[in-house]
Short mmCIF file of C-alpha atoms in Angstrom, two decimals:
data_model
loop_
_atom_site.label_atom_id
_atom_site.label_comp_id
_atom_site.label_asym_id
_atom_site.label_seq_id
_atom_site.Cartn_x
_atom_site.Cartn_y
_atom_site.Cartn_z
CA MET A 18 2.21 -19.44 14.67
CA ASN A 19 4.31 -18.93 11.57
CA PRO A 20 6.26 -15.61 11.23
CA ILE A 21 4.65 -15.12 7.82
CA ASP A 22 1.21 -15.31 9.45
CA VAL A 23 2.31 -12.69 11.97
CA ALA A 24 3.51 -10.45 9.13
CA LEU A 25 0.18 -10.84 7.33
CA ALA A 26 -1.71 -9.94 10.51
CA LEU A 27 0.45 -6.85 11.09
CA ILE A 28 -0.09 -5.72 7.51
CA VAL A 29 -3.85 -6.07 7.90
CA VAL A 30 -3.77 -4.08 11.15
CA SER A 31 -1.76 -1.30 9.51
CA MET A 32 -4.23 -1.20 6.61
CA VAL A 33 -7.14 -0.86 9.06
CA VAL A 34 -5.39 2.03 10.82
CA ALA A 35 -4.68 3.69 7.47
CA THR A 36 -8.32 3.27 6.47
CA TYR A 37 -9.30 5.09 9.64
CA ARG A 38 -6.84 7.82 8.66
CA ILE A 39 -8.57 8.17 5.31
CA LEU A 40 -12.03 8.39 6.86
CA ALA A 41 -11.13 10.73 9.73
CA GLY A 42 -8.40 12.82 8.11
CA PRO A 43 -9.44 16.46 7.93
CA ALA A 44 -6.98 17.47 5.23
CA LYS A 45 -6.38 16.22 1.72
CA ALA A 46 -2.79 15.37 2.62
CA ASP A 47 -3.98 13.10 5.44
CA ARG A 48 -6.30 11.27 3.11
CA GLY A 49 -3.60 10.98 0.46
CA ALA A 50 -1.07 9.59 2.91
CA GLY A 51 -3.63 7.09 4.17
CA ALA A 52 -4.53 5.99 0.65
CA ASP A 53 -0.87 5.57 -0.21
CA LEU A 54 -0.34 3.49 2.91
CA VAL A 55 -3.35 1.28 2.11
CA PHE A 56 -2.09 0.75 -1.43
CA PHE A 57 1.42 -0.22 -0.38
CA GLY A 58 -0.05 -2.34 2.42
CA PHE A 59 -1.97 -4.21 -0.23
CA VAL A 60 1.19 -4.67 -2.29
CA SER A 61 3.08 -5.96 0.73
CA PHE A 62 0.16 -8.26 1.59
CA VAL A 63 0.27 -9.74 -1.91
CA SER A 64 4.05 -10.18 -1.76
CA VAL A 65 4.00 -11.88 1.65
CA LEU A 66 1.09 -14.06 0.54
CA GLY A 67 3.13 -15.05 -2.52
CA LEU A 68 5.98 -15.94 -0.19
CA ARG A 69 3.62 -18.07 1.89
CA LEU A 70 2.23 -19.84 -1.18
CA SER A 71 5.73 -20.27 -2.66
CA THR A 72 4.87 -18.86 -6.05
CA GLU A 73 7.03 -16.71 -8.30
CA LEU A 74 4.14 -15.20 -10.26
CA VAL A 75 3.73 -12.50 -7.65
CA ILE A 76 7.01 -10.76 -8.52
CA ASP A 77 5.65 -9.24 -11.74
CA ILE A 78 2.43 -8.14 -10.06
CA VAL A 79 4.30 -6.48 -7.20
CA LEU A 80 6.70 -4.73 -9.58
CA VAL A 81 3.91 -3.24 -11.69
CA CYS A 82 1.85 -2.26 -8.65
CA THR A 83 4.84 -0.57 -7.04
CA LEU A 84 5.51 1.51 -10.16
CA VAL A 85 1.85 2.50 -10.44
CA GLY A 86 1.75 3.36 -6.74
CA PHE A 87 4.83 5.55 -7.03
CA MET A 88 3.35 7.44 -9.97
CA SER A 89 0.03 7.89 -8.17
CA ALA A 90 1.82 9.21 -5.07
CA LEU A 91 3.62 11.78 -7.23
CA SER A 92 0.37 12.78 -8.92
CA LEU A 93 -1.43 13.13 -5.61
CA ALA A 94 1.39 15.25 -4.18
CA ARG A 95 1.21 17.53 -7.21
CA LEU A 96 -2.57 17.77 -6.89
CA ILE A 97 -2.31 18.73 -3.23
CA ALA A 98 0.40 21.29 -4.00
CA GLY A 99 -1.89 22.94 -6.53
CA GLY A 100 0.12 21.98 -9.58
CA LYS A 101 3.26 23.77 -8.42
CA ARG A 102 6.64 22.09 -8.73
#
């Protein structure tokens, strides 16, 4: 088994665990952390898949998704904090 295949499998397992965290999390912060983990798991899945397929087109997609994910994490943290800085 290729190490890239192992990495893809581990990413999928972590996304399944994070999805459980979203569904079972009692607090908004738990759900937000799980959603953030699923999003960045998806970004890492796309980047490792691009490495496996040997394509360079993935770099732009991963860069944009990472910036959007960072901004959404900040927005979610502010929403949970009640708009306080």
